[in-house]
Amino acid sequence: MKIIITENYDQLSKKASEFIIELLKSKPKCVLGLATGTTPIGLYQNLIDAYNKGEVSFKDVTSANLDEYVGLQKDHDQSYAYFMRKNLFNHVDIKSENLNIPNGSAKDLQLECERYSNFLKDNIQDIQVLGIGSNGHIGFNEPGTPFDSTTHVVDLTESTIKDNSRLFSCIDEVPKKAITMGIGEIMKSKMVIILASGANKAQAVYNTVKGEVNTTCPASVLQNHPNCILIADKDAAKLI
Ligand code: GLP
């Protein structure tokens, strides 16, 4: 794993966007694996700026998002479908038919998992962007998830529900389940960029980089990825 430590969040976002901008220029018809959470928002803003300057286009891009809450309609302001429209898709020329996010309000969630896995088999991510949970989760692959998992429904852990409750009006509103791309499907990406910002991620970053590779810290699997870059700001990297 290659590690880049930046002075602050802005530099982290800039560094991450450089990799994506380079991909968009060299391979306009690419598959971009995208993440939600607060960490990639600066990266998305930089991509919007690059689009507005005419440096890049998304017209031939296929997106593949990591995850979605179960039970939130795509217009709910905490759904990841809404997040992606608000923070990126509404501001660039990506085509709506090329947007892919697991559907957390599908009637048959098992079928939805199979559909999404099949989509990923045919659309390997050129770059997969990841954030990291404070417990080391990637996507919504919580500790204990097998490394060869495909898209599946998860029961969110108490710590993830607590972490994510800051974005809801109260903790009871946080969905208890989600659909997530599996770790096996993340690992098939040609390149992975994992972003970590802030001191509350420092232990997870340590476990990811220096810990044993095991399912207790899902992100530790990335030590086995042939082309993974961790970009962390100083605070998130303070233990490594
Ligand atoms: C959620 C998402 C993850 C994300 C994590 C961290 O749980 N499912 O993909 O990495 O939050 O979010 P943040 O970047 O807001 O700390």
PDB file of N, CA and C in Angstrom, residues 1-93:
ATOM      1  N   MET A   1       0.851  -1.197   0.000  1.00  0.00           N
ATOM      2  CA  MET A   1       0.000   0.000   0.000  1.00  0.00           C
ATOM      3  C   MET A   1       0.889   1.250   0.000  1.00  0.00           C
ATOM      4  N   LYS A   2       0.555   2.156  -0.909  1.00  0.00           N
ATOM      5  CA  LYS A   2       1.301   3.410  -0.922  1.00  0.00           C
ATOM      6  C   LYS A   2       0.594   4.397   0.031  1.00  0.00           C
ATOM      7  N   ILE A   3       1.378   5.144   0.783  1.00  0.00           N
ATOM      8  CA  ILE A   3       0.758   6.052   1.765  1.00  0.00           C
ATOM      9  C   ILE A   3       1.156   7.494   1.468  1.00  0.00           C
ATOM     10  N   ILE A   4       0.158   8.342   1.395  1.00  0.00           N
ATOM     11  CA  ILE A   4       0.428   9.770   1.201  1.00  0.00           C
ATOM     12  C   ILE A   4      -0.164  10.507   2.402  1.00  0.00           C
ATOM     13  N   ILE A   5       0.686  11.251   3.097  1.00  0.00           N
ATOM     14  CA  ILE A   5       0.194  12.012   4.260  1.00  0.00           C
ATOM     15  C   ILE A   5       0.185  13.493   3.892  1.00  0.00           C
ATOM     16  N   THR A   6      -0.941  14.120   4.095  1.00  0.00           N
ATOM     17  CA  THR A   6      -1.057  15.526   3.714  1.00  0.00           C
ATOM     18  C   THR A   6      -1.166  16.397   4.972  1.00  0.00           C
ATOM     19  N   GLU A   7      -0.885  17.666   4.776  1.00  0.00           N
ATOM     20  CA  GLU A   7      -0.909  18.636   5.869  1.00  0.00           C
ATOM     21  C   GLU A   7      -2.329  18.799   6.419  1.00  0.00           C
ATOM     22  N   ASN A   8      -3.305  18.777   5.526  1.00  0.00           N
ATOM     23  CA  ASN A   8      -4.673  19.052   5.955  1.00  0.00           C
ATOM     24  C   ASN A   8      -5.693  18.439   4.982  1.00  0.00           C
ATOM     25  N   TYR A   9      -6.969  18.665   5.283  1.00  0.00           N
ATOM     26  CA  TYR A   9      -8.055  18.077   4.490  1.00  0.00           C
ATOM     27  C   TYR A   9      -8.063  18.588   3.046  1.00  0.00           C
ATOM     28  N   ASP A  10      -7.792  19.886   2.870  1.00  0.00           N
ATOM     29  CA  ASP A  10      -7.812  20.441   1.512  1.00  0.00           C
ATOM     30  C   ASP A  10      -6.780  19.760   0.624  1.00  0.00           C
ATOM     31  N   GLN A  11      -5.606  19.534   1.196  1.00  0.00           N
ATOM     32  CA  GLN A  11      -4.561  18.873   0.404  1.00  0.00           C
ATOM     33  C   GLN A  11      -4.906  17.417   0.122  1.00  0.00           C
ATOM     34  N   LEU A  12      -5.531  16.777   1.099  1.00  0.00           N
ATOM     35  CA  LEU A  12      -5.990  15.398   0.885  1.00  0.00           C
ATOM     36  C   LEU A  12      -6.960  15.362  -0.298  1.00  0.00           C
ATOM     37  N   SER A  13      -7.901  16.299  -0.310  1.00  0.00           N
ATOM     38  CA  SER A  13      -8.904  16.337  -1.377  1.00  0.00           C
ATOM     39  C   SER A  13      -8.245  16.625  -2.719  1.00  0.00           C
ATOM     40  N   LYS A  14      -7.244  17.505  -2.697  1.00  0.00           N
ATOM     41  CA  LYS A  14      -6.568  17.871  -3.944  1.00  0.00           C
ATOM     42  C   LYS A  14      -5.814  16.667  -4.503  1.00  0.00           C
ATOM     43  N   LYS A  15      -5.078  16.006  -3.627  1.00  0.00           N
ATOM     44  CA  LYS A  15      -4.287  14.835  -4.037  1.00  0.00           C
ATOM     45  C   LYS A  15      -5.215  13.771  -4.630  1.00  0.00           C
ATOM     46  N   ALA A  16      -6.314  13.491  -3.919  1.00  0.00           N
ATOM     47  CA  ALA A  16      -7.241  12.454  -4.392  1.00  0.00           C
ATOM     48  C   ALA A  16      -7.808  12.838  -5.752  1.00  0.00           C
ATOM     49  N   SER A  17      -8.141  14.114  -5.911  1.00  0.00           N
ATOM     50  CA  SER A  17      -8.755  14.520  -7.188  1.00  0.00           C
ATOM     51  C   SER A  17      -7.750  14.414  -8.329  1.00  0.00           C
ATOM     52  N   GLU A  18      -6.468  14.594  -8.041  1.00  0.00           N
ATOM     53  CA  GLU A  18      -5.470  14.481  -9.121  1.00  0.00           C
ATOM     54  C   GLU A  18      -5.507  13.087  -9.762  1.00  0.00           C
ATOM     55  N   PHE A  19      -5.643  12.058  -8.926  1.00  0.00           N
ATOM     56  CA  PHE A  19      -5.690  10.694  -9.474  1.00  0.00           C
ATOM     57  C   PHE A  19      -6.930  10.493 -10.351  1.00  0.00           C
ATOM     58  N   ILE A  20      -8.057  11.021  -9.894  1.00  0.00           N
ATOM     59  CA  ILE A  20      -9.307  10.809 -10.652  1.00  0.00           C
ATOM     60  C   ILE A  20      -9.272  11.637 -11.940  1.00  0.00           C
ATOM     61  N   ILE A  21      -8.762  12.856 -11.843  1.00  0.00           N
ATOM     62  CA  ILE A  21      -8.693  13.712 -13.030  1.00  0.00           C
ATOM     63  C   ILE A  21      -7.787  13.065 -14.088  1.00  0.00           C
ATOM     64  N   GLU A  22      -6.688  12.509 -13.628  1.00  0.00           N
ATOM     65  CA  GLU A  22      -5.779  11.825 -14.558  1.00  0.00           C
ATOM     66  C   GLU A  22      -6.494  10.652 -15.242  1.00  0.00           C
ATOM     67  N   LEU A  23      -7.267   9.899 -14.472  1.00  0.00           N
ATOM     68  CA  LEU A  23      -8.018   8.774 -15.059  1.00  0.00           C
ATOM     69  C   LEU A  23      -9.035   9.283 -16.075  1.00  0.00           C
ATOM     70  N   LEU A  24      -9.775  10.335 -15.708  1.00  0.00           N
ATOM     71  CA  LEU A  24     -10.811  10.862 -16.614  1.00  0.00           C
ATOM     72  C   LEU A  24     -10.195  11.353 -17.920  1.00  0.00           C
ATOM     73  N   LYS A  25      -8.971  11.870 -17.835  1.00  0.00           N
ATOM     74  CA  LYS A  25      -8.305  12.365 -19.051  1.00  0.00           C
ATOM     75  C   LYS A  25      -7.777  11.204 -19.890  1.00  0.00           C
ATOM     76  N   SER A  26      -7.194  10.203 -19.227  1.00  0.00           N
ATOM     77  CA  SER A  26      -6.558   9.120 -19.988  1.00  0.00           C
ATOM     78  C   SER A  26      -7.573   8.077 -20.432  1.00  0.00           C
ATOM     79  N   LYS A  27      -8.685   7.944 -19.694  1.00  0.00           N
ATOM     80  CA  LYS A  27      -9.687   6.929 -20.033  1.00  0.00           C
ATOM     81  C   LYS A  27     -11.077   7.515 -19.780  1.00  0.00           C
ATOM     82  N   PRO A  28     -11.551   8.336 -20.724  1.00  0.00           N
ATOM     83  CA  PRO A  28     -12.845   9.009 -20.482  1.00  0.00           C
ATOM     84  C   PRO A  28     -13.999   8.022 -20.256  1.00  0.00           C
ATOM     85  N   LYS A  29     -13.881   6.822 -20.858  1.00  0.00           N
ATOM     86  CA  LYS A  29     -14.956   5.828 -20.656  1.00  0.00           C
ATOM     87  C   LYS A  29     -14.511   4.876 -19.544  1.00  0.00           C
ATOM     88  N   CYS A  30     -14.554   5.373 -18.328  1.00  0.00           N
ATOM     89  CA  CYS A  30     -14.047   4.561 -17.211  1.00  0.00           C
ATOM     90  C   CYS A  30     -15.184   4.229 -16.250  1.00  0.00           C
ATOM     91  N   VAL A  31     -14.882   3.316 -15.345  1.00  0.00           N
ATOM     92  CA  VAL A  31     -15.823   2.990 -14.272  1.00  0.00           C
ATOM     93  C   VAL A  31     -15.258   3.577 -12.981  1.00  0.00           C
ATOM     94  N   LEU A  32     -16.013   4.497 -12.417  1.00  0.00           N
ATOM     95  CA  LEU A  32     -15.566   5.179 -11.184  1.00  0.00           C
ATOM     96  C   LEU A  32     -16.343   4.636  -9.993  1.00  0.00           C
ATOM     97  N   GLY A  33     -15.640   4.005  -9.089  1.00  0.00           N
ATOM     98  CA  GLY A  33     -16.265   3.535  -7.862  1.00  0.00           C
ATOM     99  C   GLY A  33     -16.273   4.669  -6.859  1.00  0.00           C
ATOM    100  N   LEU A  34     -17.435   5.011  -6.345  1.00  0.00           N
ATOM    101  CA  LEU A  34     -17.555   6.213  -5.517  1.00  0.00           C
ATOM    102  C   LEU A  34     -18.050   5.884  -4.118  1.00  0.00           C
ATOM    103  N   ALA A  35     -17.736   6.798  -3.218  1.00  0.00           N
ATOM    104  CA  ALA A  35     -18.060   6.602  -1.798  1.00  0.00           C
ATOM    105  C   ALA A  35     -18.842   7.802  -1.281  1.00  0.00           C
ATOM    106  N   THR A  36     -19.553   7.583  -0.206  1.00  0.00           N
ATOM    107  CA  THR A  36     -20.242   8.702   0.460  1.00  0.00           C
ATOM    108  C   THR A  36     -19.511   9.001   1.773  1.00  0.00           C
ATOM    109  N   GLY A  37     -20.175   9.695   2.672  1.00  0.00           N
ATOM    110  CA  GLY A  37     -19.516  10.125   3.908  1.00  0.00           C
ATOM    111  C   GLY A  37     -18.993  11.539   3.694  1.00  0.00           C
ATOM    112  N   THR A  38     -18.588  12.170   4.772  1.00  0.00           N
ATOM    113  CA  THR A  38     -18.132  13.559   4.647  1.00  0.00           C
ATOM    114  C   THR A  38     -16.740  13.651   4.005  1.00  0.00           C
ATOM    115  N   THR A  39     -15.935  12.608   4.147  1.00  0.00           N
ATOM    116  CA  THR A  39     -14.541  12.701   3.691  1.00  0.00           C
ATOM    117  C   THR A  39     -14.389  12.996   2.193  1.00  0.00           C
ATOM    118  N   PRO A  40     -15.133  12.340   1.290  1.00  0.00           N
ATOM    119  CA  PRO A  40     -14.882  12.619  -0.136  1.00  0.00           C
ATOM    120  C   PRO A  40     -15.538  13.893  -0.673  1.00  0.00           C
ATOM    121  N   ILE A  41     -16.205  14.673   0.169  1.00  0.00           N
ATOM    122  CA  ILE A  41     -16.922  15.848  -0.352  1.00  0.00           C
ATOM    123  C   ILE A  41     -15.952  16.844  -1.015  1.00  0.00           C
ATOM    124  N   GLY A  42     -14.793  17.052  -0.410  1.00  0.00           N
ATOM    125  CA  GLY A  42     -13.803  17.980  -0.990  1.00  0.00           C
ATOM    126  C   GLY A  42     -13.286  17.463  -2.331  1.00  0.00           C
ATOM    127  N   LEU A  43     -13.071  16.178  -2.422  1.00  0.00           N
ATOM    128  CA  LEU A  43     -12.661  15.554  -3.688  1.00  0.00           C
ATOM    129  C   LEU A  43     -13.724  15.819  -4.763  1.00  0.00           C
ATOM    130  N   TYR A  44     -14.999  15.603  -4.402  1.00  0.00           N
ATOM    131  CA  TYR A  44     -16.070  15.812  -5.390  1.00  0.00           C
ATOM    132  C   TYR A  44     -16.133  17.282  -5.813  1.00  0.00           C
ATOM    133  N   GLN A  45     -15.922  18.182  -4.867  1.00  0.00           N
ATOM    134  CA  GLN A  45     -15.931  19.610  -5.218  1.00  0.00           C
ATOM    135  C   GLN A  45     -14.815  19.910  -6.223  1.00  0.00           C
ATOM    136  N   ASN A  46     -13.655  19.299  -6.020  1.00  0.00           N
ATOM    137  CA  ASN A  46     -12.548  19.525  -6.964  1.00  0.00           C
ATOM    138  C   ASN A  46     -12.880  18.957  -8.341  1.00  0.00           C
ATOM    139  N   LEU A  47     -13.588  17.834  -8.369  1.00  0.00           N
ATOM    140  CA  LEU A  47     -13.966  17.253  -9.666  1.00  0.00           C
ATOM    141  C   LEU A  47     -14.972  18.163 -10.376  1.00  0.00           C
ATOM    142  N   ILE A  48     -15.878  18.743  -9.590  1.00  0.00           N
ATOM    143  CA  ILE A  48     -16.852  19.680 -10.177  1.00  0.00           C
ATOM    144  C   ILE A  48     -16.107  20.896 -10.739  1.00  0.00           C
ATOM    145  N   ASP A  49     -15.136  21.394  -9.990  1.00  0.00           N
ATOM    146  CA  ASP A  49     -14.352  22.550 -10.454  1.00  0.00           C
ATOM    147  C   ASP A  49     -13.622  22.200 -11.755  1.00  0.00           C
ATOM    148  N   ALA A  50     -13.034  20.999 -11.814  1.00  0.00           N
ATOM    149  CA  ALA A  50     -12.304  20.585 -13.021  1.00  0.00           C
ATOM    150  C   ALA A  50     -13.264  20.481 -14.208  1.00  0.00           C
ATOM    151  N   TYR A  51     -14.473  19.994 -13.939  1.00  0.00           N
ATOM    152  CA  TYR A  51     -15.489  19.904 -14.997  1.00  0.00           C
ATOM    153  C   TYR A  51     -15.874  21.316 -15.466  1.00  0.00           C
ATOM    154  N   ASN A  52     -16.089  22.218 -14.515  1.00  0.00           N
ATOM    155  CA  ASN A  52     -16.489  23.588 -14.878  1.00  0.00           C
ATOM    156  C   ASN A  52     -15.411  24.316 -15.668  1.00  0.00           C
ATOM    157  N   LYS A  53     -14.168  23.941 -15.433  1.00  0.00           N
ATOM    158  CA  LYS A  53     -13.065  24.565 -16.193  1.00  0.00           C
ATOM    159  C   LYS A  53     -12.874  23.899 -17.545  1.00  0.00           C
ATOM    160  N   GLY A  54     -13.644  22.845 -17.818  1.00  0.00           N
ATOM    161  CA  GLY A  54     -13.523  22.142 -19.099  1.00  0.00           C
ATOM    162  C   GLY A  54     -12.360  21.160 -19.153  1.00  0.00           C
ATOM    163  N   GLU A  55     -11.787  20.867 -17.989  1.00  0.00           N
ATOM    164  CA  GLU A  55     -10.639  19.930 -17.971  1.00  0.00           C
ATOM    165  C   GLU A  55     -11.071  18.492 -18.139  1.00  0.00           C
ATOM    166  N   VAL A  56     -12.252  18.152 -17.632  1.00  0.00           N
ATOM    167  CA  VAL A  56     -12.713  16.760 -17.693  1.00  0.00           C
ATOM    168  C   VAL A  56     -14.199  16.718 -18.021  1.00  0.00           C
ATOM    169  N   SER A  57     -14.598  15.559 -18.544  1.00  0.00           N
ATOM    170  CA  SER A  57     -16.020  15.325 -18.776  1.00  0.00           C
ATOM    171  C   SER A  57     -16.381  13.975 -18.168  1.00  0.00           C
ATOM    172  N   PHE A  58     -17.646  13.855 -17.771  1.00  0.00           N
ATOM    173  CA  PHE A  58     -18.131  12.598 -17.189  1.00  0.00           C
ATOM    174  C   PHE A  58     -19.120  11.919 -18.138  1.00  0.00           C
ATOM    175  N   LYS A  59     -19.171  12.396 -19.404  1.00  0.00           N
ATOM    176  CA  LYS A  59     -20.274  11.923 -20.247  1.00  0.00           C
ATOM    177  C   LYS A  59     -20.188  10.443 -20.596  1.00  0.00           C
ATOM    178  N   ASP A  60     -18.985   9.881 -20.528  1.00  0.00           N
ATOM    179  CA  ASP A  60     -18.853   8.441 -20.804  1.00  0.00           C
ATOM    180  C   ASP A  60     -18.515   7.630 -19.552  1.00  0.00           C
ATOM    181  N   VAL A  61     -18.638   8.284 -18.398  1.00  0.00           N
ATOM    182  CA  VAL A  61     -18.284   7.600 -17.142  1.00  0.00           C
ATOM    183  C   VAL A  61     -19.461   6.764 -16.640  1.00  0.00           C
ATOM    184  N   THR A  62     -19.125   5.587 -16.135  1.00  0.00           N
ATOM    185  CA  THR A  62     -20.108   4.770 -15.410  1.00  0.00           C
ATOM    186  C   THR A  62     -19.716   4.841 -13.940  1.00  0.00           C
ATOM    187  N   SER A  63     -20.683   5.143 -13.089  1.00  0.00           N
ATOM    188  CA  SER A  63     -20.356   5.194 -11.661  1.00  0.00           C
ATOM    189  C   SER A  63     -20.834   3.927 -10.964  1.00  0.00           C
ATOM    190  N   ALA A  64     -20.139   3.575  -9.905  1.00  0.00           N
ATOM    191  CA  ALA A  64     -20.510   2.395  -9.109  1.00  0.00           C
ATOM    192  C   ALA A  64     -20.353   2.780  -7.647  1.00  0.00           C
ATOM    193  N   ASN A  65     -21.465   3.065  -6.990  1.00  0.00           N
ATOM    194  CA  ASN A  65     -21.355   3.453  -5.581  1.00  0.00           C
ATOM    195  C   ASN A  65     -21.260   2.246  -4.654  1.00  0.00           C
ATOM    196  N   LEU A  66     -20.670   2.509  -3.522  1.00  0.00           N
ATOM    197  CA  LEU A  66     -20.400   1.413  -2.578  1.00  0.00           C
ATOM    198  C   LEU A  66     -21.637   0.868  -1.885  1.00  0.00           C
ATOM    199  N   ASP A  67     -22.516   1.781  -1.464  1.00  0.00           N
ATOM    200  CA  ASP A  67     -23.519   1.296  -0.513  1.00  0.00           C
ATOM    201  C   ASP A  67     -24.730   2.212  -0.438  1.00  0.00           C
ATOM    202  N   GLU A  68     -25.733   1.732   0.264  1.00  0.00           N
ATOM    203  CA  GLU A  68     -26.954   2.516   0.479  1.00  0.00           C
ATOM    204  C   GLU A  68     -27.658   1.969   1.718  1.00  0.00           C
ATOM    205  N   TYR A  69     -28.315   2.860   2.446  1.00  0.00           N
ATOM    206  CA  TYR A  69     -29.123   2.427   3.589  1.00  0.00           C
ATOM    207  C   TYR A  69     -30.328   1.644   3.093  1.00  0.00           C
ATOM    208  N   VAL A  70     -30.719   0.659   3.868  1.00  0.00           N
ATOM    209  CA  VAL A  70     -31.960  -0.063   3.571  1.00  0.00           C
ATOM    210  C   VAL A  70     -33.127   0.750   4.113  1.00  0.00           C
ATOM    211  N   GLY A  71     -34.114   0.945   3.258  1.00  0.00           N
ATOM    212  CA  GLY A  71     -35.361   1.569   3.713  1.00  0.00           C
ATOM    213  C   GLY A  71     -35.466   3.065   3.458  1.00  0.00           C
ATOM    214  N   LEU A  72     -34.396   3.719   3.032  1.00  0.00           N
ATOM    215  CA  LEU A  72     -34.513   5.147   2.702  1.00  0.00           C
ATOM    216  C   LEU A  72     -34.779   5.286   1.197  1.00  0.00           C
ATOM    217  N   GLN A  73     -35.843   5.982   0.852  1.00  0.00           N
ATOM    218  CA  GLN A  73     -36.126   6.231  -0.561  1.00  0.00           C
ATOM    219  C   GLN A  73     -35.023   7.111  -1.128  1.00  0.00           C
ATOM    220  N   LYS A  74     -34.850   7.065  -2.460  1.00  0.00           N
ATOM    221  CA  LYS A  74     -33.697   7.793  -2.995  1.00  0.00           C
ATOM    222  C   LYS A  74     -33.822   9.320  -2.899  1.00  0.00           C
ATOM    223  N   ASP A  75     -35.001   9.824  -2.540  1.00  0.00           N
ATOM    224  CA  ASP A  75     -35.134  11.265  -2.337  1.00  0.00           C
ATOM    225  C   ASP A  75     -34.971  11.681  -0.871  1.00  0.00           C
ATOM    226  N   HIS A  76     -34.811  10.707   0.017  1.00  0.00           N
ATOM    227  CA  HIS A  76     -34.571  11.034   1.430  1.00  0.00           C
ATOM    228  C   HIS A  76     -33.224  11.751   1.529  1.00  0.00           C
ATOM    229  N   ASP A  77     -33.176  12.831   2.315  1.00  0.00           N
ATOM    230  CA  ASP A  77     -31.944  13.632   2.287  1.00  0.00           C
ATOM    231  C   ASP A  77     -30.746  12.955   2.952  1.00  0.00           C
ATOM    232  N   GLN A  78     -30.948  11.813   3.588  1.00  0.00           N
ATOM    233  CA  GLN A  78     -29.800  11.058   4.112  1.00  0.00           C
ATOM    234  C   GLN A  78     -29.501   9.800   3.290  1.00  0.00           C
ATOM    235  N   SER A  79     -30.268   9.610   2.183  1.00  0.00           N
ATOM    236  CA  SER A  79     -29.938   8.448   1.342  1.00  0.00           C
ATOM    237  C   SER A  79     -28.654   8.769   0.589  1.00  0.00           C
ATOM    238  N   TYR A  80     -27.927   7.735   0.246  1.00  0.00           N
ATOM    239  CA  TYR A  80     -26.675   7.955  -0.467  1.00  0.00           C
ATOM    240  C   TYR A  80     -26.935   8.341  -1.923  1.00  0.00           C
ATOM    241  N   ALA A  81     -28.104   7.950  -2.455  1.00  0.00           N
ATOM    242  CA  ALA A  81     -28.468   8.385  -3.805  1.00  0.00           C
ATOM    243  C   ALA A  81     -28.619   9.908  -3.821  1.00  0.00           C
ATOM    244  N   TYR A  82     -29.255  10.444  -2.776  1.00  0.00           N
ATOM    245  CA  TYR A  82     -29.442  11.891  -2.659  1.00  0.00           C
ATOM    246  C   TYR A  82     -28.090  12.580  -2.476  1.00  0.00           C
ATOM    247  N   PHE A  83     -27.268  12.011  -1.595  1.00  0.00           N
ATOM    248  CA  PHE A  83     -25.931  12.566  -1.331  1.00  0.00           C
ATOM    249  C   PHE A  83     -25.133  12.698  -2.626  1.00  0.00           C
ATOM    250  N   MET A  84     -25.165  11.667  -3.446  1.00  0.00           N
ATOM    251  CA  MET A  84     -24.348  11.684  -4.667  1.00  0.00           C
ATOM    252  C   MET A  84     -24.861  12.730  -5.655  1.00  0.00           C
ATOM    253  N   ARG A  85     -26.184  12.862  -5.727  1.00  0.00           N
ATOM    254  CA  ARG A  85     -26.733  13.891  -6.636  1.00  0.00           C
ATOM    255  C   ARG A  85     -26.334  15.274  -6.141  1.00  0.00           C
ATOM    256  N   LYS A  86     -26.483  15.480  -4.844  1.00  0.00           N
ATOM    257  CA  LYS A  86     -26.198  16.798  -4.256  1.00  0.00           C
ATOM    258  C   LYS A  86     -24.712  17.160  -4.366  1.00  0.00           C
ATOM    259  N   ASN A  87     -23.848  16.185  -4.117  1.00  0.00           N
ATOM    260  CA  ASN A  87     -22.418  16.508  -4.008  1.00  0.00           C
ATOM    261  C   ASN A  87     -21.618  16.304  -5.283  1.00  0.00           C
ATOM    262  N   LEU A  88     -22.205  15.629  -6.289  1.00  0.00           N
ATOM    263  CA  LEU A  88     -21.455  15.445  -7.532  1.00  0.00           C
ATOM    264  C   LEU A  88     -22.343  15.381  -8.773  1.00  0.00           C
ATOM    265  N   PHE A  89     -23.242  14.407  -8.820  1.00  0.00           N
ATOM    266  CA  PHE A  89     -23.907  14.101 -10.087  1.00  0.00           C
ATOM    267  C   PHE A  89     -24.687  15.272 -10.679  1.00  0.00           C
ATOM    268  N   ASN A  90     -25.342  16.072  -9.818  1.00  0.00           N
ATOM    269  CA  ASN A  90     -26.142  17.187 -10.343  1.00  0.00           C
ATOM    270  C   ASN A  90     -25.288  18.286 -10.969  1.00  0.00           C
ATOM    271  N   HIS A  91     -23.980  18.223 -10.757  1.00  0.00           N
ATOM    272  CA  HIS A  91     -23.118  19.331 -11.167  1.00  0.00           C
ATOM    273  C   HIS A  91     -22.207  18.997 -12.336  1.00  0.00           C
ATOM    274  N   VAL A  92     -22.277  17.747 -12.834  1.00  0.00           N
ATOM    275  CA  VAL A  92     -21.419  17.350 -13.947  1.00  0.00           C
ATOM    276  C   VAL A  92     -22.282  16.679 -15.016  1.00  0.00           C
ATOM    277  N   ASP A  93     -21.643  16.302 -16.145  1.00  0.00           N
ATOM    278  CA  ASP A  93     -22.424  15.798 -17.278  1.00  0.00           C
ATOM    279  C   ASP A  93     -22.538  14.269 -17.309  1.00  0.00           C
TER     280      ASP A  93
END
